[in-house]
Tab-separated table of C-alpha atoms in Angstrom:
chain	number	residue	atom	x	y	z
A	291	MET	CA	-36.283	9.383	43.691
A	292	ARG	CA	-38.927	9.423	41.202
A	293	ARG	CA	-37.045	12.608	40.268
A	294	LEU	CA	-34.182	11.244	39.805
A	295	PHE	CA	-35.146	8.374	37.085
A	296	LEU	CA	-36.913	11.402	35.376
A	297	THR	CA	-34.228	12.943	35.357
A	298	LEU	CA	-31.547	9.999	34.046
A	299	GLY	CA	-34.087	9.565	31.157
A	300	ILE	CA	-34.322	12.793	30.320
A	301	PHE	CA	-30.599	12.874	30.099
A	302	ILE	CA	-30.639	9.911	28.164
A	303	LEU	CA	-33.415	10.711	25.669
A	304	LEU	CA	-31.533	14.463	25.495
A	305	GLY	CA	-28.679	11.982	24.791
A	306	LEU	CA	-30.182	9.699	22.206
A	307	ALA	CA	-31.584	12.845	20.704
A	308	GLY	CA	-28.172	14.652	19.893
A	309	PHE	CA	-26.797	11.143	18.542
A	310	TYR	CA	-29.297	11.054	16.217
A	311	VAL	CA	-28.868	14.659	15.161
A	312	PHE	CA	-25.290	14.661	15.393
A	313	THR	CA	-24.583	11.203	13.170
A	314	ASP	CA	-27.170	12.336	10.797
A	315	PRO	CA	-25.383	11.973	7.454
A	316	ARG	CA	-27.408	14.122	5.457
A	317	VAL	CA	-24.759	16.119	3.679
A	318	VAL	CA	-24.306	19.747	2.723
A	319	SER	CA	-22.456	18.539	-0.817
A	320	PRO	CA	-19.145	19.877	-1.105
A	321	ALA	CA	-20.046	20.402	-4.798
A	322	PRO	CA	-22.571	23.034	-5.408
A	323	GLU	CA	-20.753	23.834	-8.740
A	324	ILE	CA	-21.406	20.012	-10.325
A	325	GLY	CA	-23.547	21.750	-12.831
A	326	THR	CA	-21.128	23.749	-14.242
A	327	LEU	CA	-17.941	21.777	-14.348
A	328	PRO	CA	-16.050	21.839	-17.769
A	329	PRO	CA	-16.330	18.378	-19.491
A	330	PRO	CA	-14.566	15.402	-17.844
A	331	ASP	CA	-10.500	15.273	-18.405
A	332	VAL	CA	-10.371	11.153	-18.850
A	333	GLU	CA	-6.502	11.390	-18.455
A	334	ASN	CA	-6.358	13.049	-15.248
A	335	GLY	CA	-9.389	10.695	-13.818
A	336	LYS	CA	-6.956	7.749	-14.957
A	337	LEU	CA	-4.052	9.395	-13.392
A	338	LEU	CA	-6.018	9.819	-10.452
A	339	PHE	CA	-7.463	5.888	-10.356
A	340	ALA	CA	-3.746	4.648	-10.308
A	341	ALA	CA	-2.223	7.771	-7.613
A	342	GLY	CA	-5.475	6.586	-5.136
A	343	GLY	CA	-4.284	2.729	-5.458
A	344	CYS	CA	-8.459	2.072	-5.936
A	345	SER	CA	-7.935	-1.378	-7.811
A	346	SER	CA	-5.333	-2.312	-5.025
A	347	CYS	CA	-9.092	-3.047	-3.192
A	348	HIS	CA	-11.708	-2.798	-5.565
A	349	ALA	CA	-10.307	-5.126	-8.478
A	350	THR	CA	-12.162	-8.797	-8.328
A	351	PRO	CA	-9.663	-11.181	-6.014
A	352	GLY	CA	-8.378	-14.760	-7.912
A	353	GLN	CA	-8.107	-13.037	-11.319
A	354	ASP	CA	-5.394	-10.891	-13.455
A	355	ASP	CA	-7.470	-8.331	-14.648
A	356	LYS	CA	-6.769	-4.887	-12.811
A	357	LEU	CA	-9.520	-2.993	-14.333
A	358	ARG	CA	-12.393	-5.434	-13.276
A	359	LEU	CA	-13.885	-3.669	-10.291
A	360	GLY	CA	-16.413	-6.284	-8.842
A	361	GLY	CA	-14.975	-5.801	-5.315
A	362	GLY	CA	-15.347	-8.490	-2.628
A	363	LEU	CA	-11.407	-8.410	-1.497
A	364	ALA	CA	-12.047	-9.064	2.020
A	365	LEU	CA	-9.961	-6.416	4.350
A	366	PRO	CA	-9.087	-7.711	8.049
A	367	SER	CA	-9.451	-5.107	10.425
A	368	PRO	CA	-9.149	-4.648	14.600
A	369	PHE	CA	-13.124	-4.296	13.753
A	370	GLY	CA	-14.143	-7.170	12.126
A	371	THR	CA	-13.884	-7.877	8.447
A	372	PHE	CA	-14.890	-5.687	5.578
A	373	HIS	CA	-15.479	-6.520	1.766
A	374	ALA	CA	-14.799	-4.317	-0.749
A	375	PRO	CA	-17.994	-3.836	-3.173
A	376	ASN	CA	-18.346	-3.474	-6.649
A	377	ILE	CA	-17.289	-0.284	-8.206
A	378	SER	CA	-17.179	-0.865	-11.894
A	379	PRO	CA	-20.124	1.066	-13.884
A	380	HIS	CA	-22.882	-2.166	-13.726
A	381	THR	CA	-25.909	-0.874	-13.275
A	382	ARG	CA	-27.237	-3.221	-10.776
A	383	ASP	CA	-24.418	-4.169	-8.549
A	384	GLY	CA	-21.563	-1.288	-9.206
A	385	ILE	CA	-22.038	2.139	-9.470
A	386	GLY	CA	-23.474	2.339	-12.572
A	387	ASN	CA	-26.810	4.129	-12.209
A	388	TRP	CA	-24.567	6.813	-10.066
A	389	GLY	CA	-24.384	10.383	-10.914
A	390	VAL	CA	-21.337	12.592	-10.487
A	391	LYS	CA	-22.555	14.086	-7.310
A	392	ASP	CA	-23.150	10.858	-5.594
A	393	PHE	CA	-19.451	9.755	-6.482
A	394	VAL	CA	-18.523	13.087	-5.306
A	395	ASP	CA	-20.159	13.136	-2.339
A	396	ALA	CA	-19.541	9.843	-1.838
A	397	MET	CA	-15.429	10.419	-2.100
A	398	ALA	CA	-15.465	13.766	-0.059
A	399	THR	CA	-17.640	12.787	2.528
A	400	GLY	CA	-17.974	9.615	2.764
A	401	VAL	CA	-22.274	9.217	2.589
A	402	SER	CA	-23.602	6.791	0.162
A	403	PRO	CA	-26.462	7.906	-2.166
A	404	SER	CA	-28.877	6.146	0.006
A	405	GLY	CA	-27.777	8.446	2.987
A	406	GLN	CA	-25.482	5.922	4.653
A	407	HIS	CA	-22.181	6.471	6.459
A	408	TYR	CA	-19.550	4.718	4.785
A	409	TYR	CA	-17.175	3.309	7.444
A	410	PRO	CA	-13.713	4.902	6.659
A	411	ALA	CA	-12.385	1.552	5.624
A	412	PHE	CA	-12.675	3.313	2.853
A	413	PRO	CA	-9.681	5.472	2.583
A	414	TYR	CA	-12.303	8.790	1.970
A	415	THR	CA	-10.644	10.094	4.751
A	416	SER	CA	-7.829	11.118	2.631
A	417	TYR	CA	-9.313	11.361	-0.816
A	418	ARG	CA	-11.481	14.219	0.643
A	419	LEU	CA	-8.326	15.976	-0.510
A	420	MET	CA	-9.548	15.807	-3.788
A	421	PRO	CA	-11.746	18.416	-5.657
A	422	PRO	CA	-14.843	17.617	-7.168
A	423	LYS	CA	-13.389	18.830	-10.368
A	424	ALA	CA	-10.770	16.287	-10.116
A	425	LEU	CA	-13.504	13.502	-8.495
A	426	ALA	CA	-15.431	13.993	-11.792
A	427	ASP	CA	-12.489	13.382	-13.780
A	428	LEU	CA	-12.271	9.922	-11.685
A	429	PHE	CA	-16.041	8.976	-11.604
A	430	ALA	CA	-15.396	9.769	-16.126
A	431	TYR	CA	-12.334	7.151	-16.038
A	432	ILE	CA	-13.877	4.750	-13.564
A	433	ARG	CA	-17.063	5.023	-16.198
A	434	THR	CA	-14.582	3.523	-19.366
A	435	LEU	CA	-13.922	0.246	-17.306
A	436	PRO	CA	-15.986	-3.138	-17.814
A	437	SER	CA	-19.039	-3.624	-15.851
A	438	VAL	CA	-18.500	-6.388	-13.861
A	439	GLU	CA	-21.657	-8.552	-12.744
A	440	GLY	CA	-22.321	-9.598	-9.174
A	441	ARG	CA	-22.132	-8.006	-5.793
A	442	ALA	CA	-19.323	-8.471	-3.138
A	443	PRO	CA	-20.389	-10.119	0.264
A	444	GLY	CA	-21.064	-7.661	3.247
A	445	HIS	CA	-19.187	-6.697	5.821
A	446	ASP	CA	-18.631	-9.375	8.908
A	447	LEU	CA	-18.930	-6.599	11.601
A	448	PRO	CA	-19.949	-7.725	15.690
A	449	PHE	CA	-21.999	-5.346	17.128
A	450	PRO	CA	-21.492	-2.552	18.145
A	451	PHE	CA	-19.572	-1.861	14.985
A	452	ASN	CA	-22.193	-3.328	12.197
A	453	ILE	CA	-24.140	0.025	13.062
A	454	ARG	CA	-23.602	2.116	10.538
A	455	ARG	CA	-24.840	5.476	11.931
A	456	ALA	CA	-22.300	5.374	14.870
A	457	VAL	CA	-19.561	5.961	11.892
A	458	GLY	CA	-21.489	9.745	11.870
A	459	GLY	CA	-20.013	9.798	15.360
A	460	TRP	CA	-16.698	8.945	14.463
A	461	LYS	CA	-16.530	11.384	11.912
A	462	LEU	CA	-17.666	14.174	14.048
A	463	LEU	CA	-14.436	13.054	15.587
A	464	PHE	CA	-11.866	12.142	13.635
A	465	PHE	CA	-13.094	13.506	10.672
A	466	ASP	CA	-11.992	16.233	8.677
A	467	GLY	CA	-13.651	16.949	5.669
A	468	THR	CA	-12.077	20.043	4.143
A	469	PRO	CA	-10.918	19.772	0.405
A	470	PHE	CA	-7.103	20.791	-0.559
A	471	ARG	CA	-6.048	23.834	0.215
A	472	PRO	CA	-2.520	25.158	-1.638
A	473	ASP	CA	-0.228	26.614	0.922
A	474	PRO	CA	1.054	29.905	-0.920
A	475	THR	CA	4.444	29.599	0.642
A	476	LYS	CA	6.008	26.475	-0.564
A	477	SER	CA	6.820	26.250	-3.984
A	478	GLU	CA	4.542	24.650	-6.915
A	479	GLU	CA	6.291	21.057	-6.308
A	480	TRP	CA	5.569	21.288	-3.119
A	481	ASN	CA	2.271	21.129	-3.509
A	482	ARG	CA	1.676	18.783	-5.977
A	483	GLY	CA	3.195	16.426	-3.725
A	484	ALA	CA	1.590	17.731	-0.677
A	485	TYR	CA	-1.702	17.041	-2.428
A	486	LEU	CA	-0.748	13.650	-4.075
A	487	VAL	CA	1.217	11.998	-0.849
A	488	GLN	CA	-1.757	12.984	1.387
A	489	GLY	CA	-4.716	13.044	-1.174
A	490	PRO	CA	-5.161	10.315	-3.389
A	491	GLY	CA	-2.249	8.373	-2.220
A	492	HIS	CA	-3.425	8.201	0.735
A	493	CYS	CA	-0.151	7.263	2.280
A	494	ALA	CA	-1.034	8.255	5.975
A	495	GLU	CA	-3.514	5.432	5.695
A	496	CYS	CA	-1.049	2.772	6.003
A	497	HIS	CA	2.290	5.083	7.682
A	498	SER	CA	0.298	5.887	10.888
A	499	ASN	CA	-0.050	4.570	14.282
A	500	ARG	CA	-4.012	4.516	15.294
A	501	ASN	CA	-5.652	5.012	18.686
A	502	ALA	CA	-8.060	2.324	19.738
A	503	LEU	CA	-11.547	3.789	17.843
A	504	GLY	CA	-9.132	3.183	14.699
A	505	ALA	CA	-8.544	6.660	13.514
A	506	ILE	CA	-5.079	7.751	12.654
A	507	ILE	CA	-2.981	9.340	15.847
A	508	PRO	CA	-2.602	13.035	13.998
A	509	SER	CA	1.244	13.371	16.263
A	510	THR	CA	2.603	10.154	14.695
A	511	ARG	CA	1.272	10.607	11.351
A	512	PHE	CA	3.721	9.192	8.785
A	513	ALA	CA	5.846	7.811	11.674
A	514	GLY	CA	4.758	4.120	10.862
A	515	GLY	CA	2.474	1.729	13.028
A	516	PRO	CA	1.464	-1.946	13.176
A	517	ASP	CA	0.156	-2.829	9.606
A	518	PRO	CA	-3.775	-2.109	9.978
A	519	GLU	CA	-4.834	-5.795	8.235
A	520	GLY	CA	-2.462	-7.247	11.370
A	521	LYS	CA	0.703	-8.349	8.914
A	522	GLY	CA	3.539	-7.023	10.586
A	523	PHE	CA	5.066	-3.344	10.327
A	524	VAL	CA	4.253	0.214	8.663
A	525	PRO	CA	7.707	1.602	8.169
A	526	ASN	CA	8.466	5.057	9.297
A	527	ILE	CA	8.440	8.181	6.601
A	528	THR	CA	9.592	10.692	8.973
A	529	GLN	CA	12.651	12.149	8.074
A	530	HIS	CA	13.594	10.626	11.736
A	531	ALA	CA	16.791	8.511	11.639
A	532	ASP	CA	14.455	5.178	12.101
A	533	GLY	CA	12.496	6.769	9.450
A	534	LEU	CA	13.848	8.354	5.684
A	535	ALA	CA	16.773	10.812	6.687
A	536	ASN	CA	18.983	9.415	4.935
A	537	TRP	CA	17.287	8.783	1.751
A	538	SER	CA	17.459	11.378	-1.084
A	539	LYS	CA	14.813	13.294	-2.808
A	540	SER	CA	15.337	11.155	-6.008
A	541	GLU	CA	15.890	7.618	-3.765
A	542	ILE	CA	12.362	8.037	-2.699
A	543	ALA	CA	11.236	8.808	-6.101
A	544	GLU	CA	13.127	5.860	-7.605
A	545	MET	CA	11.528	3.884	-5.117
A	546	LEU	CA	8.340	5.111	-5.784
A	547	LYS	CA	9.094	3.957	-9.488
A	548	THR	CA	11.242	0.807	-8.737
A	549	GLY	CA	10.354	-0.712	-5.406
A	550	PHE	CA	14.283	-0.574	-4.668
A	551	THR	CA	15.399	1.034	-1.639
A	552	PRO	CA	18.770	2.376	-1.929
A	553	SER	CA	20.340	-0.772	0.485
A	554	PHE	CA	19.020	-2.715	-3.132
A	555	ASP	CA	16.113	-4.300	-0.731
A	556	SER	CA	12.444	-4.043	-2.811
A	557	VAL	CA	9.804	-3.458	-0.694
A	558	GLY	CA	6.987	-5.922	-0.377
A	559	GLY	CA	4.073	-6.747	1.108
A	560	SER	CA	1.318	-4.264	0.752
A	561	MET	CA	3.553	-1.607	-0.990
A	562	ALA	CA	4.363	-3.661	-3.539
A	563	PRO	CA	1.364	-3.038	-5.162
A	564	VAL	CA	1.091	0.420	-3.970
A	565	VAL	CA	4.715	0.797	-6.085
A	566	ARG	CA	3.181	-0.653	-9.395
A	567	ASN	CA	0.336	1.960	-9.215
A	568	ILE	CA	2.328	4.679	-8.260
A	569	ALA	CA	4.752	3.912	-11.199
A	570	GLN	CA	2.184	4.794	-13.817
A	571	LEU	CA	2.568	8.410	-12.398
A	572	SER	CA	5.187	10.578	-14.378
A	573	ASP	CA	8.926	11.242	-13.057
A	574	ALA	CA	7.932	14.881	-12.641
A	575	ASP	CA	5.082	13.753	-9.813
A	576	ARG	CA	7.158	11.089	-7.994
A	577	MET	CA	9.620	13.583	-7.746
A	578	ALA	CA	7.104	16.259	-5.940
A	579	MET	CA	6.261	13.548	-3.796
A	580	ALA	CA	9.170	12.737	-2.820
A	581	GLU	CA	9.597	16.499	-1.782
A	582	PHE	CA	6.655	16.506	0.112
A	583	ILE	CA	7.879	13.705	1.805
A	584	LYS	CA	10.967	15.067	2.366
A	585	SER	CA	10.017	18.274	4.123
A	586	LEU	CA	8.064	15.680	7.039
A	587	PRO	CA	9.406	17.157	10.356
A	588	ALA	CA	11.404	14.338	11.907
A	589	VAL	CA	9.151	12.119	14.342
A	590	ALA	CA	9.678	8.861	16.263
A	591	GLY	CA	6.827	6.468	15.348
A	592	PRO	CA	5.669	4.081	18.080
A	593	PRO	CA	7.856	0.858	19.405
A	594	ARG	CA	8.248	-1.895	17.352
A	595	PRO	CA	6.558	-4.571	18.744
A	596	LYS	CA	9.633	-6.976	20.336
A	597	LYS	CA	10.965	-9.510	18.125
A	598	ALA	CA	9.823	-12.901	19.085
A	599	GLU	CA	13.296	-15.314	19.548
B	109	MET	CA	41.471	-24.792	-13.255
B	110	ILE	CA	38.527	-27.193	-13.158
B	111	ARG	CA	40.446	-28.260	-10.304
B	112	THR	CA	40.401	-25.291	-7.996
B	113	VAL	CA	36.901	-24.514	-9.573
B	114	VAL	CA	35.891	-27.787	-7.450
B	115	VAL	CA	38.096	-27.231	-4.615
B	116	ALA	CA	36.333	-23.616	-4.123
B	117	ALA	CA	33.352	-25.253	-4.633
B	118	GLY	CA	33.547	-28.141	-2.139
B	119	LEU	CA	34.907	-25.288	0.601
B	120	ILE	CA	32.122	-22.833	-0.160
B	121	LEU	CA	29.653	-25.969	0.210
B	122	GLY	CA	30.707	-27.628	3.292
B	123	LEU	CA	31.250	-24.159	4.717
B	124	SER	CA	27.740	-23.172	4.230
B	125	ALA	CA	26.492	-26.520	5.279
B	126	VAL	CA	28.328	-25.971	8.494
B	127	VAL	CA	26.453	-22.646	9.578
B	128	ALA	CA	23.231	-23.989	7.521
B	129	GLN	CA	22.957	-26.528	10.470
B	130	SER	CA	23.332	-23.448	12.831
B	131	ASP	CA	21.561	-20.702	11.349
B	132	PRO	CA	19.418	-21.323	8.468
B	133	ILE	CA	18.511	-17.294	9.015
B	134	ALA	CA	21.345	-16.087	9.358
B	135	GLN	CA	22.293	-18.252	5.945
B	136	ARG	CA	19.214	-17.102	3.862
B	137	ARG	CA	19.804	-13.456	4.955
B	138	ASP	CA	23.150	-13.816	3.028
B	139	ALA	CA	21.789	-15.177	0.090
B	140	MET	CA	19.501	-12.698	0.051
B	141	LYS	CA	21.651	-9.416	0.840
B	142	ALA	CA	24.182	-10.733	-1.924
B	143	VAL	CA	21.517	-10.370	-4.569
B	144	GLY	CA	20.460	-7.031	-3.305
B	145	ALA	CA	24.291	-6.332	-3.709
B	146	ALA	CA	24.334	-7.949	-7.009
B	147	THR	CA	21.159	-5.761	-7.510
B	148	ARG	CA	22.894	-2.500	-7.048
B	149	GLU	CA	26.023	-3.662	-9.586
B	150	GLY	CA	23.471	-4.144	-12.598
B	151	ALA	CA	21.257	-1.307	-11.811
B	152	ALA	CA	24.086	1.177	-12.062
B	153	ILE	CA	24.879	-0.647	-15.735
B	154	ALA	CA	21.551	-0.549	-16.620
B	155	LYS	CA	21.045	2.777	-16.036
B	156	GLY	CA	24.933	3.587	-17.199
B	157	GLU	CA	26.565	4.420	-14.463
B	158	ALA	CA	28.718	1.840	-15.009
B	159	ALA	CA	29.958	0.567	-18.290
B	160	PHE	CA	28.816	-2.759	-19.408
B	161	ASP	CA	31.033	-5.647	-17.641
B	162	SER	CA	30.351	-8.999	-19.507
B	163	ALA	CA	32.296	-10.683	-16.330
B	164	LYS	CA	29.763	-8.557	-14.178
B	165	VAL	CA	26.925	-9.209	-15.836
B	166	GLN	CA	27.302	-12.969	-15.718
B	167	MET	CA	28.086	-12.779	-12.171
B	168	ILE	CA	25.033	-10.937	-11.033
B	169	PHE	CA	22.650	-13.422	-12.952
B	170	LYS	CA	24.673	-16.076	-11.444
B	171	VAL	CA	24.038	-14.650	-7.645
B	172	TYR	CA	20.634	-14.960	-8.569
B	173	ALA	CA	20.232	-18.582	-9.662
B	174	ASP	CA	22.422	-19.540	-7.191
B	175	ALA	CA	20.299	-17.720	-4.838
B	176	ALA	CA	17.744	-19.398	-5.576
B	177	LYS	CA	18.875	-22.944	-5.736
B	178	ARG	CA	19.922	-22.184	-1.669
B	179	LEU	CA	16.893	-20.919	-0.223
B	180	PRO	CA	14.012	-23.592	-0.618
B	181	ALA	CA	16.505	-25.661	1.936
B	182	LEU	CA	16.872	-22.664	4.269
B	183	TYR	CA	13.198	-22.317	5.239
B	184	PRO	CA	12.464	-25.544	7.909
B	185	GLU	CA	10.014	-25.281	10.450
B	186	THR	CA	12.520	-24.881	13.029
B	187	ALA	CA	13.631	-21.443	11.473
B	188	LYS	CA	10.396	-19.340	11.107
B	189	SER	CA	10.980	-17.078	13.538
B	190	GLY	CA	13.497	-15.678	15.560
B	191	GLY	CA	16.842	-13.557	14.563
B	192	GLU	CA	16.201	-10.697	12.233
B	193	THR	CA	14.196	-12.716	9.987
B	194	THR	CA	11.290	-10.919	7.179
B	195	ALA	CA	10.101	-14.060	6.344
B	196	GLY	CA	6.646	-14.395	6.208
B	197	PRO	CA	4.211	-17.304	7.471
B	198	LYS	CA	3.205	-17.968	3.669
B	199	ILE	CA	6.365	-19.111	3.368
B	200	TRP	CA	5.125	-22.043	5.592
B	201	GLU	CA	1.584	-22.049	4.660
B	202	ASP	CA	1.883	-22.217	0.900
B	203	GLN	CA	5.639	-24.103	0.368
B	204	GLY	CA	4.387	-25.293	-3.433
B	205	GLY	CA	4.244	-21.591	-4.557
B	206	PHE	CA	7.188	-20.420	-2.105
B	207	LYS	CA	9.200	-23.111	-4.334
B	208	THR	CA	7.461	-21.817	-7.282
B	209	ALA	CA	8.080	-18.427	-6.760
B	210	LEU	CA	12.186	-19.436	-6.556
B	211	ALA	CA	12.066	-21.759	-9.476
B	212	LYS	CA	10.761	-18.984	-12.249
B	213	PHE	CA	13.191	-16.554	-10.732
B	214	GLU	CA	16.474	-19.341	-10.585
B	215	THR	CA	14.770	-19.672	-14.838
B	216	GLU	CA	14.950	-16.202	-15.169
B	217	ALA	CA	18.316	-15.495	-13.783
B	218	VAL	CA	19.585	-18.375	-16.133
B	219	ALA	CA	17.679	-17.232	-19.349
B	220	GLY	CA	18.904	-13.711	-18.776
B	221	GLY	CA	22.714	-14.941	-18.650
B	222	ALA	CA	22.728	-16.783	-21.866
B	223	ALA	CA	20.117	-13.413	-23.456
B	224	ALA	CA	22.519	-10.825	-22.266
B	225	LYS	CA	25.164	-9.622	-24.783
B	226	ASP	CA	25.045	-6.251	-24.589
B	227	LEU	CA	23.501	-3.605	-23.163
B	228	ASP	CA	19.933	-3.752	-24.705
B	229	SER	CA	19.267	-7.406	-24.287
B	230	PHE	CA	21.205	-6.971	-20.551
B	231	ARG	CA	19.017	-4.105	-19.746
B	232	SER	CA	16.177	-6.291	-20.624
B	233	ALA	CA	16.946	-9.420	-18.894
B	234	PHE	CA	17.784	-7.773	-15.748
B	235	GLY	CA	14.388	-5.648	-15.917
B	236	ALA	CA	12.388	-9.029	-16.053
B	237	ALA	CA	14.549	-11.429	-13.156
B	238	THR	CA	13.704	-7.995	-10.996
B	239	LYS	CA	10.274	-7.961	-11.549
B	240	ASN	CA	10.718	-11.231	-8.989
B	241	CYS	CA	11.740	-9.362	-6.175
B	242	GLY	CA	9.031	-7.293	-5.441
B	243	SER	CA	6.259	-9.460	-6.532
B	244	CYS	CA	8.128	-12.535	-4.573
B	245	HIS	CA	8.434	-10.027	-1.491
B	246	GLU	CA	4.999	-8.823	-1.263
B	247	VAL	CA	3.714	-12.592	-0.263
B	248	TYR	CA	6.150	-14.042	1.195
B	249	ARG	CA	7.782	-11.093	3.281
B	250	ILE	CA	7.089	-8.957	6.091
B	251	LYS	CA	8.547	-6.396	8.019
B	252	LYS	CA	8.117	-6.571	11.490
């Protein structure tokens, strides 16, 4: 009996130690070359800021200037309510005293300058596809925006979701930290679209079904699912008959610019701000995104909830 | 002429009153479908795929204004869900805001009709009026 307890105790200790080791947020920075990067291209940073929809979450709510990144927007989820932080260049309340490496590590590995894991409510799960050079451009652009005073409220998460360290376990299971690798067998346009849709555009973060731990289920990526914020249903955008099989490439590009679908409905809900952002890209970039989306294999989405009668 | 219009208007009103009583969801969806169809024609003109046609252009703005006028009465408490509605709960939580958004759509549609004298003025009036689609759908509509 004593032995059994001892063995159990050892197993538990080993488990805890394993948890501790494997959830260690210390990162191998993806950006050893940071010191050697050329001067940042602020225009490219501005484009990535629009493609990434950063202001949809980080702009101070209740005012019209989408470039005031004071944070505070509440983001409800099945795990509790997150609040987007202040990412304006304010030195005390925002990210004004961050270095380029801090920013690159946050966006590409989901680890903060003080060495803590970020929750995937911040879609670094997609943004990590942006290479260090692109992230440095984005950082340079954000530094040109107004500095906003005031910290956003903390997250409102029940136990055990309030343990940041546990996010390390989540990452171990679900986070792929590799940057975007172009597919040499595909066209340049397709690769540009694949990068914009999967990286900064983070389209799959909404257009996918998630498992019980809030991670995207790879087999039904892009095939739609319940809205992550619990409001309605996000449509399938693969080439399935319930998805975009009947949309032409230029119809997809047109919707991303004007919001009008081929049947002249106008997309609403959380897609409306996405369109406002993607409309700031060039026609060529929107066509590239459409080229990639037209190449997504047809996948049936999860069943839609029954309509209330 | 006037008589025909009055009779036609009477018929339409009478008819819609009957249907509206039985099914406000079908009514409001039809009104919005008509707005969608008018927008298809407007977009073709704005993009130069169809010729500028003054009568057609007036019709487009009239469809918008008519829908905006009819919609407020088609969202009673008894028709929040059911059918194939994509109406969002916000319509009932913030009835004032929804009616203001419709009133703005109507005002801009009427102003658009008055301003659209040629292709250029049509383009800018149509652009302004159709900004209302996404901004209203963003808040008051949910796909299920």
